[in-house]
Every structure is written in C-alpha cells, then in structure tokens.
C-alpha cells in the first residue's frame, strides 16, 4: 500500500499567493489596456467631431460668400441704359450703410414683371456677444433708396444667411476703394468677417474677400 505524500502547508500557501498576484497583475494590465484603448477612441472621436464642426462652419461661410460675390458682380446691370444703376441717392454701384456694416445695390432682372432687383446685406446684433448677417431682397418697378431696400415688406423680405442657433458672426466690416481710370471708374469693396459656432466658441472661421461689380460708372 502506497502512502500519499502530503505537501507542506507553507508550499500550498505560497502557490496560492503567486496565483493571486498573477491574477491581480493580469487584471491591472487589462484595466490599463482598456483605458488606453478608451483614451485613443475618445481622442479620435473628439478630433472627428471637431473636424465635422469646422467643416459645418466653413461650408456655411463660404456658401454665403459665394452668394454675396455672385450677386454683387451684377450690381448696376441694365441692358438698355448706358449708365449702370445705383440705389436712389447713392454715388456708387455698391452703397455702404452706416458704420460700414451694410451694403446695398441693385440690377435689372429682365425676367421679372417688376425688374429692379434690390439687394442689401447687413450685420444685425442679436445681443452684446452675438450677431448675424441678413440679406434683404426686393423687386420693384422703380429704384429704391438704401433704407427702403433694407427692410422687409412690399415685394421683398429679409432673412438670415445663417442658422442663428448654430453660427455667431462676431465681426463684419466693409471698406471701399475706388480706382479712377481715363475711361472708367472701378470700385472694390473689401469684406472681412469672423464667425464661430454658437455652442463651441473654439471653432472659428475668419476671411476677407473683395466684391467688384462687372459694371463701372
């Protein structure tokens, strides 16, 4: 008969202690790995989210700028008049409003029953810290003054170029330069604006563009 050999209690306790330490180390490594993966995921998600927010802002700004450039290029157009059109009382094809925060012009739309198409872009403060840009478009049978073209009603209305809940216009400024040649007088209006996302002020967009009508006085 074979008598089983009993292991010393101290050796069993030592093996159990080693296994417990290995389990703790494995658990700790797992937590560290999971934490690193989570951190990388959050960083990627944050970067992608910011990139999407920047893209949203940039697309809105450049879409508005494209509209402004396209319309202003037609300022003064009239197929029958020798002289280009200006707003009533204005000396330039693109008239600037008070504080250089609005501009207006008109052109002749041959397809419309009331062919004088007036356009005004203006900065409007929503609060001390928030603002937007509105565009007023109005068709009439006669040429209007700047103030009349810049209000809603009577064959036209004003609307915001941007979603005011998403985009905040912090700065909108206009400057004019006039170049006089031997045969024509050419004008250029510089527009500078700064914008940010309303819910994330760290996402910003700034640009400067020039508006130059194809026609000249």
PDB file of N, CA and C in Angstrom, residues 50 55 62 70 83 85 92 94 103 105 125 144 155 159 162 164 169 171 180 201 204:
ATOM      1  N   UNK A  50     -14.652  67.613 -33.924  1.00  0.00           N
ATOM      2  CA  UNK A  50     -14.199  68.988 -34.166  1.00  0.00           C
ATOM      3  C   UNK A  50     -14.038  69.253 -35.649  1.00  0.00           C
ATOM      4  N   UNK A  55     -15.966  71.883 -40.479  1.00  0.00           N
ATOM      5  CA  UNK A  55     -16.473  71.750 -41.841  1.00  0.00           C
ATOM      6  C   UNK A  55     -17.842  72.399 -41.970  1.00  0.00           C
ATOM      7  N   UNK A  62     -18.525  79.908 -46.592  1.00  0.00           N
ATOM      8  CA  UNK A  62     -18.142  80.009 -47.997  1.00  0.00           C
ATOM      9  C   UNK A  62     -19.358  79.997 -48.928  1.00  0.00           C
ATOM     10  N   UNK A  70     -21.512  86.537 -56.151  1.00  0.00           N
ATOM     11  CA  UNK A  70     -22.273  86.346 -57.379  1.00  0.00           C
ATOM     12  C   UNK A  70     -23.270  87.485 -57.593  1.00  0.00           C
ATOM     13  N   UNK A  83     -25.733 104.157 -68.635  1.00  0.00           N
ATOM     14  CA  UNK A  83     -25.156 104.273 -67.298  1.00  0.00           C
ATOM     15  C   UNK A  83     -25.667 103.142 -66.402  1.00  0.00           C
ATOM     16  N   UNK A  85     -26.932 101.158 -63.003  1.00  0.00           N
ATOM     17  CA  UNK A  85     -27.908 101.538 -61.986  1.00  0.00           C
ATOM     18  C   UNK A  85     -27.245 101.702 -60.621  1.00  0.00           C
ATOM     19  N   UNK A  92     -22.325 105.333 -55.658  1.00  0.00           N
ATOM     20  CA  UNK A  92     -21.535 104.169 -56.060  1.00  0.00           C
ATOM     21  C   UNK A  92     -22.464 102.998 -56.409  1.00  0.00           C
ATOM     22  N   UNK A  94     -22.087  99.944 -55.422  1.00  0.00           N
ATOM     23  CA  UNK A  94     -22.324  99.281 -54.141  1.00  0.00           C
ATOM     24  C   UNK A  94     -22.306 100.355 -53.065  1.00  0.00           C
ATOM     25  N   UNK A 103     -24.259  96.837 -46.905  1.00  0.00           N
ATOM     26  CA  UNK A 103     -24.019  97.240 -48.286  1.00  0.00           C
ATOM     27  C   UNK A 103     -25.260  96.931 -49.108  1.00  0.00           C
ATOM     28  N   UNK A 105     -27.137  97.294 -53.319  1.00  0.00           N
ATOM     29  CA  UNK A 105     -27.002  97.533 -54.762  1.00  0.00           C
ATOM     30  C   UNK A 105     -28.273  97.034 -55.441  1.00  0.00           C
ATOM     31  N   UNK A 125     -26.996  92.829 -34.831  1.00  0.00           N
ATOM     32  CA  UNK A 125     -26.621  92.348 -33.500  1.00  0.00           C
ATOM     33  C   UNK A 125     -27.826  91.678 -32.845  1.00  0.00           C
ATOM     34  N   UNK A 144     -35.233 102.090 -55.537  1.00  0.00           N
ATOM     35  CA  UNK A 144     -35.463 102.469 -54.142  1.00  0.00           C
ATOM     36  C   UNK A 144     -34.225 103.107 -53.533  1.00  0.00           C
ATOM     37  N   UNK A 155     -43.147  93.458 -51.590  1.00  0.00           N
ATOM     38  CA  UNK A 155     -42.443  92.715 -52.633  1.00  0.00           C
ATOM     39  C   UNK A 155     -41.020  92.296 -52.257  1.00  0.00           C
ATOM     40  N   UNK A 159     -33.888  87.918 -44.632  1.00  0.00           N
ATOM     41  CA  UNK A 159     -33.690  86.632 -43.964  1.00  0.00           C
ATOM     42  C   UNK A 159     -32.218  86.487 -43.582  1.00  0.00           C
ATOM     43  N   UNK A 162     -27.494  82.649 -42.043  1.00  0.00           N
ATOM     44  CA  UNK A 162     -27.038  81.522 -41.234  1.00  0.00           C
ATOM     45  C   UNK A 162     -28.103  81.127 -40.216  1.00  0.00           C
ATOM     46  N   UNK A 164     -29.080  81.023 -36.816  1.00  0.00           N
ATOM     47  CA  UNK A 164     -28.621  81.815 -35.676  1.00  0.00           C
ATOM     48  C   UNK A 164     -28.364  80.962 -34.433  1.00  0.00           C
ATOM     49  N   UNK A 169     -21.888  85.476 -35.812  1.00  0.00           N
ATOM     50  CA  UNK A 169     -20.997  86.383 -36.538  1.00  0.00           C
ATOM     51  C   UNK A 169     -20.475  87.410 -35.545  1.00  0.00           C
ATOM     52  N   UNK A 171     -17.842  89.567 -36.163  1.00  0.00           N
ATOM     53  CA  UNK A 171     -17.288  90.774 -36.780  1.00  0.00           C
ATOM     54  C   UNK A 171     -17.685  90.808 -38.247  1.00  0.00           C
ATOM     55  N   UNK A 180      -9.856 105.193 -60.347  1.00  0.00           N
ATOM     56  CA  UNK A 180     -10.344 106.013 -61.453  1.00  0.00           C
ATOM     57  C   UNK A 180      -9.361 105.962 -62.606  1.00  0.00           C
ATOM     58  N   UNK A 201     -17.400  77.854 -29.069  1.00  0.00           N
ATOM     59  CA  UNK A 201     -16.742  79.098 -29.482  1.00  0.00           C
ATOM     60  C   UNK A 201     -15.306  78.886 -29.945  1.00  0.00           C
ATOM     61  N   UNK A 204     -13.760  78.403 -35.081  1.00  0.00           N
ATOM     62  CA  UNK A 204     -13.887  79.726 -35.687  1.00  0.00           C
ATOM     63  C   UNK A 204     -13.513  79.697 -37.171  1.00  0.00           C
TER      64      UNK A 204
END
